C-alpha cells in the first residue's frame, strides 16, 4: 500500500500541471486585427479634418490632378504634384514648391531654381522585407574645381548605393551628377543621386520611398571651411570658427527643424569639427579639449552622429574626411534620426582625395 501512495501522488500532480497549462492557453485572447489599421505613413495621411501642411508643401504623385499643376514641377511619367491643401502655401512660396525636371544641367548654373530635378530614368528601385536597409555614399566635393568627375564616380561605382550625396560647389555637383548617370535632385545645400522613388522636395530636403511603407528624408548641407595646413594655424582657425559659429548653427538647425519625415538624415559638410573628436588623447598633437557649438546643438536636438555611434572613440577611430597639409580632421558628418546605423566608414576616393584632400563616407542604415 505504501508503494502505491507515491505513484498516486505523481498521477494527481501531473494531471494538475496539464490542466494548468491548458487553462493558461485557453485564457489567452488576442486582439482582433482583422479591421482596417490606422495609417501612420506621413505621405499617405491626407484625409484628416485639419490636414497638416508643413512649411514647404508636400507633393504627391496624383495622375488625375496633373493637368492643374504648373508644368515646371511635372516629371514625364510620375509627376510630383502639390496637394490642394497646400495650394495657398505654394503660391506664397513658389521657390519651395517648384521642381524642374530636366535631362541636363544648364550651362548657366545660376539660373537653377531649387529643387532641380535631373532625370535619367523613370525606373525606381524599391526594397522588400520587414526591415529595410539603405546604403548612403557621401562625397564632399569641396569648392575648388574638381579635375576629373568621371574618375571619382567610376572609383565608387562598385558600392551600389541607394543614395549618393554630393556637397561642395554647384559646379562640382553638376559635373559629378552628369558623370554618374543617375536620377538626381539638386537642393540649395547639395545634390542627391538616387535609385529610390522621390516623393517630395523643397529647397532644403527631399523625401524618398525605399519601399511601399518606408520613407527617408535627406538634407545635404554644404559649408566652406578654412582649414590650416599646419598646426601653427590651428588657433587662428578656431578663432575664425567662433566668429560664424552661432550663425552657421542657427542655419543648420532651421533646416533640421523643418524636416517632416521620422526617418531623417543630414549629410553635413561642416566648417567646424565635432566636440567628441577633440580631446587631449588623440594622435593629433594640435588637438586639445575643445567644444564646438554646431555638433553640440545637433546632439541636444536629438541628432545622432552616425560615425561616432558606430566607432569606439576618437582616440582609436578618428574617421578623417578632410586633409590639409599636416592637419587631419573629420568635417563631413552623417547625422540621423529614428534609424539604426549598421556601419559607417570613411575612405580615400580616387580623383577626390588625391586632388582635393577630401575622403568619402559610406554608411548603411536599418529603417525599422
Short mmCIF file of C-alpha atoms in Angstrom, two decimals:
data_model
loop_
_atom_site.label_atom_id
_atom_site.label_comp_id
_atom_site.label_asym_id
_atom_site.label_seq_id
_atom_site.Cartn_x
_atom_site.Cartn_y
_atom_site.Cartn_z
CA UNK A 1 0.00 0.00 0.00
CA UNK A 2 2.86 2.36 0.84
CA UNK A 3 4.34 1.76 -2.63
CA UNK A 4 1.08 2.85 -4.26
CA UNK A 5 0.90 6.22 -2.44
CA UNK A 6 3.84 7.86 -4.30
CA UNK A 7 2.50 6.59 -7.61
CA UNK A 8 -0.94 8.04 -6.91
CA UNK A 9 0.60 11.37 -5.89
CA UNK A 10 2.58 11.59 -9.17
CA UNK A 11 -0.55 10.88 -11.20
CA UNK A 12 -2.51 13.60 -9.36
CA UNK A 13 0.28 16.21 -9.73
CA UNK A 14 0.84 15.55 -13.43
CA UNK A 15 -2.86 15.93 -14.13
CA UNK A 16 -2.86 19.26 -12.28
CA UNK A 17 0.08 20.52 -14.36
CA UNK A 18 -1.59 19.56 -17.64
CA UNK A 19 -4.77 21.26 -16.60
CA UNK A 20 -2.99 24.45 -15.53
CA UNK A 21 -1.02 24.84 -18.78
CA UNK A 22 -4.07 24.15 -20.95
CA UNK A 23 -6.11 26.55 -18.87
CA UNK A 24 -3.47 29.20 -19.45
CA UNK A 25 -3.61 28.73 -23.22
CA UNK A 26 -7.41 28.92 -23.16
CA UNK A 27 -7.23 32.22 -21.28
CA UNK A 28 -5.16 33.91 -23.98
CA UNK A 29 -7.24 36.35 -26.02
CA UNK A 30 -5.54 38.03 -28.97
CA UNK A 31 -6.87 41.39 -30.14
CA UNK A 32 -8.93 41.39 -33.29
CA UNK A 33 -6.75 42.86 -36.05
CA UNK A 34 -8.97 41.96 -38.96
CA UNK A 35 -10.29 45.51 -39.39
CA UNK A 36 -8.59 48.47 -41.03
CA UNK A 37 -5.41 49.63 -39.32
CA UNK A 38 -4.75 53.33 -38.79
CA UNK A 39 -2.41 54.80 -41.40
CA UNK A 40 0.90 56.03 -39.95
CA UNK A 41 2.81 56.97 -43.08
CA UNK A 42 3.12 60.73 -43.40
CA UNK A 43 2.91 60.85 -47.18
CA UNK A 44 -0.40 58.93 -47.21
CA UNK A 45 -2.18 60.84 -44.45
CA UNK A 46 -4.26 63.45 -46.24
CA UNK A 47 -7.90 62.88 -45.25
CA UNK A 48 -7.95 64.31 -41.70
CA UNK A 49 -10.37 67.10 -40.83
CA UNK A 50 -7.48 69.57 -40.43
CA UNK A 51 -4.68 68.29 -42.66
CA UNK A 52 -1.16 69.16 -41.65
CA UNK A 53 0.65 71.39 -44.11
CA UNK A 54 4.41 71.75 -43.50
CA UNK A 55 6.32 74.95 -44.04
CA UNK A 56 7.08 73.78 -47.56
CA UNK A 57 4.21 71.99 -49.32
CA UNK A 58 4.33 68.22 -49.51
CA UNK A 59 3.94 66.87 -53.02
CA UNK A 60 2.32 63.63 -54.12
CA UNK A 61 2.14 61.71 -57.38
CA UNK A 62 -1.53 62.11 -58.32
CA UNK A 63 -2.10 61.48 -62.02
CA UNK A 64 -5.69 62.70 -62.12
CA UNK A 65 -4.78 66.23 -60.94
CA UNK A 66 -1.70 66.62 -63.11
CA UNK A 67 -3.40 69.00 -65.53
CA UNK A 68 -3.95 71.55 -62.77
CA UNK A 69 -0.29 71.69 -61.74
CA UNK A 70 2.29 74.07 -63.28
CA UNK A 71 4.40 72.33 -65.90
CA UNK A 72 7.62 73.18 -64.07
CA UNK A 73 7.01 70.54 -61.39
CA UNK A 74 5.74 67.71 -63.59
CA UNK A 75 8.00 64.76 -64.41
CA UNK A 76 7.34 62.72 -67.58
CA UNK A 77 5.81 59.59 -66.02
CA UNK A 78 5.44 60.17 -62.28
CA UNK A 79 4.64 63.83 -61.70
CA UNK A 80 5.47 65.46 -58.40
CA UNK A 81 2.33 67.38 -57.51
CA UNK A 82 1.16 69.80 -54.84
CA UNK A 83 -1.95 68.68 -52.90
CA UNK A 84 -4.95 71.01 -52.86
CA UNK A 85 -4.49 71.70 -49.15
CA UNK A 86 -1.10 73.29 -49.84
CA UNK A 87 -2.06 75.38 -52.87
CA UNK A 88 -2.08 78.68 -50.99
CA UNK A 89 1.29 77.92 -49.37
CA UNK A 90 2.74 77.12 -52.79
CA UNK A 91 1.62 80.48 -54.18
CA UNK A 92 3.21 82.29 -51.25
CA UNK A 93 6.49 80.34 -51.55
CA UNK A 94 6.91 79.26 -55.18
CA UNK A 95 10.64 78.61 -54.76
CA UNK A 96 9.88 75.83 -52.29
CA UNK A 97 7.15 74.30 -54.44
CA UNK A 98 8.65 74.19 -57.89
CA UNK A 99 10.86 71.44 -59.21
CA UNK A 100 12.25 71.40 -62.71
CA UNK A 101 12.51 68.04 -64.47
CA UNK A 102 15.46 68.13 -66.87
CA UNK A 103 17.78 65.79 -68.73
CA UNK A 104 20.83 68.04 -68.32
CA UNK A 105 22.14 70.84 -66.15
CA UNK A 106 22.11 74.26 -67.83
CA UNK A 107 25.35 75.93 -68.86
CA UNK A 108 24.43 78.84 -66.62
CA UNK A 109 24.01 77.12 -63.24
CA UNK A 110 22.99 80.36 -61.57
CA UNK A 111 19.67 80.07 -63.43
CA UNK A 112 18.71 76.93 -61.50
CA UNK A 113 15.77 77.14 -59.12
CA UNK A 114 15.68 74.69 -56.21
CA UNK A 115 14.73 71.89 -56.13
CA UNK A 116 16.12 70.99 -59.56
CA UNK A 117 15.28 67.50 -60.86
CA UNK A 118 17.79 65.85 -63.18
CA UNK A 119 16.05 62.81 -64.66
CA UNK A 120 17.83 59.95 -66.40
CA UNK A 121 15.30 57.12 -66.00
CA UNK A 122 11.68 56.65 -64.93
CA UNK A 123 12.54 53.42 -63.09
CA UNK A 124 12.95 53.29 -59.31
CA UNK A 125 14.29 50.57 -57.03
CA UNK A 126 12.17 49.65 -54.01
CA UNK A 127 13.16 47.19 -51.30
CA UNK A 128 11.09 44.34 -49.82
CA UNK A 129 11.02 42.97 -46.30
CA UNK A 130 10.07 43.96 -42.77
CA UNK A 131 13.38 45.70 -42.07
CA UNK A 132 14.62 47.95 -44.85
CA UNK A 133 18.27 48.95 -45.19
CA UNK A 134 19.63 51.93 -47.06
CA UNK A 135 23.20 52.43 -48.27
CA UNK A 136 24.37 56.05 -48.46
CA UNK A 137 27.57 57.31 -50.08
CA UNK A 138 28.63 60.83 -49.10
CA UNK A 139 31.11 62.62 -51.38
CA UNK A 140 32.22 66.07 -50.16
CA UNK A 141 33.50 67.54 -53.44
CA UNK A 142 34.66 70.83 -51.96
CA UNK A 143 34.66 74.27 -53.54
CA UNK A 144 37.82 74.00 -55.64
CA UNK A 145 37.13 72.86 -59.23
CA UNK A 146 37.43 69.08 -59.45
CA UNK A 147 39.71 67.81 -62.19
CA UNK A 148 38.04 64.53 -63.20
CA UNK A 149 34.48 63.87 -62.03
CA UNK A 150 34.30 60.71 -64.14
CA UNK A 151 37.24 59.22 -62.26
CA UNK A 152 35.60 59.97 -58.93
CA UNK A 153 32.31 58.35 -59.89
CA UNK A 154 33.89 55.30 -61.52
CA UNK A 155 36.06 54.68 -58.46
CA UNK A 156 32.96 54.26 -56.25
CA UNK A 157 30.70 52.53 -58.80
CA UNK A 158 31.01 49.14 -57.09
CA UNK A 159 29.42 50.43 -53.86
CA UNK A 160 25.90 50.25 -55.37
CA UNK A 161 24.48 52.89 -53.05
CA UNK A 162 20.79 53.78 -52.81
CA UNK A 163 21.85 57.42 -52.45
CA UNK A 164 24.98 59.35 -53.39
CA UNK A 165 25.07 62.73 -51.68
CA UNK A 166 27.27 65.46 -53.16
CA UNK A 167 28.26 68.65 -51.36
CA UNK A 168 30.55 71.47 -52.39
CA UNK A 169 30.26 73.98 -55.21
CA UNK A 170 27.26 73.79 -57.53
CA UNK A 171 29.61 73.36 -60.49
CA UNK A 172 31.24 70.31 -58.90
CA UNK A 173 27.85 68.83 -58.05
CA UNK A 174 26.51 69.22 -61.59
CA UNK A 175 29.62 67.73 -63.21
CA UNK A 176 29.60 64.72 -60.88
CA UNK A 177 25.83 64.20 -61.25
CA UNK A 178 26.07 64.10 -65.04
CA UNK A 179 29.00 61.68 -64.82
CA UNK A 180 27.04 59.33 -62.57
CA UNK A 181 24.11 58.94 -65.00
CA UNK A 182 21.65 58.59 -62.09
CA UNK A 183 18.48 60.47 -61.26
CA UNK A 184 19.34 63.47 -59.11
CA UNK A 185 17.73 66.31 -57.24
CA UNK A 186 19.82 69.39 -56.57
CA UNK A 187 18.96 71.43 -53.49
CA UNK A 188 20.49 74.58 -52.05
CA UNK A 189 22.85 72.57 -49.84
CA UNK A 190 23.83 69.78 -52.21
CA UNK A 191 22.75 67.14 -54.72
CA UNK A 192 21.20 63.73 -54.01
CA UNK A 193 21.62 60.97 -56.60
CA UNK A 194 19.05 58.26 -56.02
CA UNK A 195 17.68 54.91 -57.17
CA UNK A 196 14.60 55.12 -54.91
CA UNK A 197 11.30 56.85 -55.69
CA UNK A 198 11.23 60.57 -54.94
CA UNK A 199 8.07 61.73 -53.18
CA UNK A 200 8.70 65.36 -52.26
CA UNK A 201 11.39 68.01 -52.48
CA UNK A 202 11.78 71.60 -51.40
CA UNK A 203 14.86 73.79 -51.48
CA UNK A 204 16.45 72.11 -48.43
CA UNK A 205 15.46 68.44 -48.35
CA UNK A 206 13.83 65.60 -50.27
CA UNK A 207 11.72 62.61 -49.22
CA UNK A 208 12.17 59.22 -50.90
CA UNK A 209 10.32 55.90 -50.69
CA UNK A 210 12.67 52.99 -50.09
CA UNK A 211 9.77 50.52 -50.01
CA UNK A 212 5.99 50.74 -50.13
CA UNK A 213 5.86 51.77 -46.48
CA UNK A 214 9.33 53.10 -45.59
CA UNK A 215 10.40 56.67 -46.34
CA UNK A 216 13.58 58.61 -45.69
CA UNK A 217 14.17 62.36 -45.76
CA UNK A 218 17.62 63.66 -46.70
CA UNK A 219 19.04 67.16 -46.34
CA UNK A 220 22.53 67.89 -47.72
CA UNK A 221 24.29 70.96 -46.32
CA UNK A 222 27.45 72.50 -47.77
CA UNK A 223 29.68 74.88 -45.85
CA UNK A 224 33.09 76.15 -46.87
CA UNK A 225 35.92 75.71 -44.39
CA UNK A 226 39.27 77.37 -43.83
CA UNK A 227 41.44 74.50 -42.62
CA UNK A 228 45.07 75.45 -41.99
CA UNK A 229 47.86 73.34 -43.47
CA UNK A 230 49.97 73.23 -40.31
CA UNK A 231 49.50 73.03 -36.57
CA UNK A 232 50.68 76.61 -36.21
CA UNK A 233 47.47 77.85 -37.82
CA UNK A 234 45.07 75.96 -35.54
CA UNK A 235 44.49 78.80 -33.07
CA UNK A 236 43.60 81.21 -35.90
CA UNK A 237 41.30 78.54 -37.38
CA UNK A 238 39.47 78.09 -34.08
CA UNK A 239 39.07 81.86 -33.80
CA UNK A 240 37.55 82.06 -37.29
CA UNK A 241 35.14 79.25 -36.40
CA UNK A 242 33.98 81.18 -33.33
CA UNK A 243 33.17 84.25 -35.44
CA UNK A 244 30.49 82.48 -37.51
CA UNK A 245 29.59 79.63 -35.16
CA UNK A 246 26.25 80.95 -33.95
CA UNK A 247 25.01 81.95 -37.43
CA UNK A 248 26.06 78.63 -39.01
CA UNK A 249 24.47 76.64 -36.19
CA UNK A 250 21.20 78.57 -36.47
CA UNK A 251 21.07 77.96 -40.23
CA UNK A 252 21.66 74.21 -39.90
CA UNK A 253 19.14 73.84 -37.08
CA UNK A 254 16.49 75.70 -39.12
CA UNK A 255 16.87 73.16 -41.92
CA UNK A 256 16.83 70.28 -39.43
CA UNK A 257 13.71 71.57 -37.64
CA UNK A 258 11.79 71.87 -40.93
CA UNK A 259 12.30 68.22 -41.88
CA UNK A 260 8.99 66.37 -41.70
CA UNK A 261 9.77 62.64 -42.01
CA UNK A 262 10.51 60.49 -38.96
CA UNK A 263 13.43 58.75 -40.68
CA UNK A 264 15.76 61.66 -41.38
CA UNK A 265 19.36 62.10 -42.45
CA UNK A 266 21.56 65.20 -42.70
CA UNK A 267 24.74 64.99 -44.79
CA UNK A 268 26.72 67.91 -43.43
CA UNK A 269 29.97 69.33 -44.75
CA UNK A 270 30.70 71.47 -41.73
CA UNK A 271 33.12 74.35 -41.14
CA UNK A 272 33.98 73.00 -37.68
CA UNK A 273 34.92 69.64 -36.10
CA UNK A 274 32.84 67.73 -33.56
CA UNK A 275 33.34 68.18 -29.85
CA UNK A 276 33.63 64.40 -29.41
CA UNK A 277 36.68 64.33 -31.71
CA UNK A 278 38.74 66.91 -29.88
CA UNK A 279 40.30 65.51 -26.72
CA UNK A 280 43.82 65.58 -25.28
CA UNK A 281 44.44 61.91 -26.05
CA UNK A 282 44.10 61.75 -29.85
CA UNK A 283 47.12 61.02 -32.10
CA UNK A 284 46.96 64.64 -33.35
CA UNK A 285 49.17 66.86 -31.23
CA UNK A 286 47.35 70.06 -32.19
CA UNK A 287 44.06 68.85 -30.71
CA UNK A 288 43.07 69.71 -27.18
CA UNK A 289 39.89 69.64 -25.13
CA UNK A 290 37.53 71.85 -27.12
CA UNK A 291 33.80 72.21 -27.72
CA UNK A 292 32.07 73.21 -30.94
CA UNK A 293 28.58 74.67 -30.91
CA UNK A 294 27.27 73.06 -34.11
CA UNK A 295 27.88 69.45 -33.09
CA UNK A 296 26.69 70.13 -29.54
CA UNK A 297 23.40 71.71 -30.60
CA UNK A 298 22.64 68.95 -33.11
CA UNK A 299 23.16 66.40 -30.34
CA UNK A 300 20.95 68.42 -27.99
CA UNK A 301 18.20 68.30 -30.62
CA UNK A 302 18.26 64.52 -30.93
CA UNK A 303 20.52 64.15 -33.98
CA UNK A 304 22.99 61.28 -33.73
CA UNK A 305 26.44 61.34 -35.25
CA UNK A 306 26.32 58.05 -37.18
CA UNK A 307 30.09 57.63 -37.40
CA UNK A 308 30.74 58.27 -33.73
CA UNK A 309 27.83 55.95 -32.81
CA UNK A 310 29.48 53.05 -34.64
CA UNK A 311 33.11 53.57 -33.55
CA UNK A 312 34.75 53.21 -30.18
CA UNK A 313 36.36 56.62 -29.70
CA UNK A 314 38.12 59.50 -31.44
CA UNK A 315 41.40 58.23 -29.98
CA UNK A 316 41.22 54.95 -31.90
CA UNK A 317 38.81 55.79 -34.79
CA UNK A 318 39.27 59.39 -35.92
CA UNK A 319 37.25 58.96 -39.17
CA UNK A 320 39.20 61.60 -41.11
CA UNK A 321 37.33 63.18 -44.05
CA UNK A 322 39.49 66.24 -44.81
CA UNK A 323 43.26 66.59 -45.16
CA UNK A 324 45.18 69.85 -45.48
CA UNK A 325 48.95 69.52 -45.19
CA UNK A 326 49.63 68.11 -41.74
CA UNK A 327 46.10 68.78 -40.45
CA UNK A 328 43.66 65.86 -40.48
CA UNK A 329 40.02 66.41 -39.49
CA UNK A 330 36.54 64.89 -39.64
CA UNK A 331 34.41 67.69 -41.08
CA UNK A 332 31.84 65.69 -43.09
CA UNK A 333 29.11 64.15 -40.96
CA UNK A 334 26.05 61.98 -41.38
CA UNK A 335 23.51 62.83 -38.69
CA UNK A 336 20.43 60.61 -38.32
CA UNK A 337 17.11 60.30 -36.51
CA UNK A 338 14.99 57.17 -35.97
CA UNK A 339 17.33 54.91 -37.92
CA UNK A 340 19.83 52.30 -36.79
CA UNK A 341 23.38 52.70 -38.13
CA UNK A 342 24.95 49.42 -39.15
CA UNK A 343 28.31 50.60 -40.41
CA UNK A 344 29.94 53.93 -41.28
CA UNK A 345 33.37 54.12 -42.92
CA UNK A 346 35.47 56.99 -44.28
CA UNK A 347 37.77 56.03 -47.16
CA UNK A 348 40.02 57.64 -49.81
CA UNK A 349 38.40 58.20 -53.22
CA UNK A 350 40.49 58.29 -56.39
CA UNK A 351 40.22 61.65 -58.09
CA UNK A 352 38.96 63.31 -54.89
CA UNK A 353 41.33 62.54 -52.04
CA UNK A 354 44.45 62.86 -54.18
CA UNK A 355 43.37 66.21 -55.65
CA UNK A 356 41.05 68.00 -53.21
CA UNK A 357 42.08 66.25 -49.98
CA UNK A 358 38.58 65.05 -49.08
CA UNK A 359 37.59 61.46 -48.32
CA UNK A 360 34.28 59.75 -48.92
CA UNK A 361 31.92 58.33 -46.30
CA UNK A 362 29.82 55.22 -46.89
CA UNK A 363 27.13 54.23 -44.41
CA UNK A 364 24.40 51.62 -44.12
CA UNK A 365 21.28 52.06 -42.03
CA UNK A 366 18.34 49.91 -40.96
CA UNK A 367 14.92 51.56 -41.03
CA UNK A 368 12.65 49.73 -38.56
#
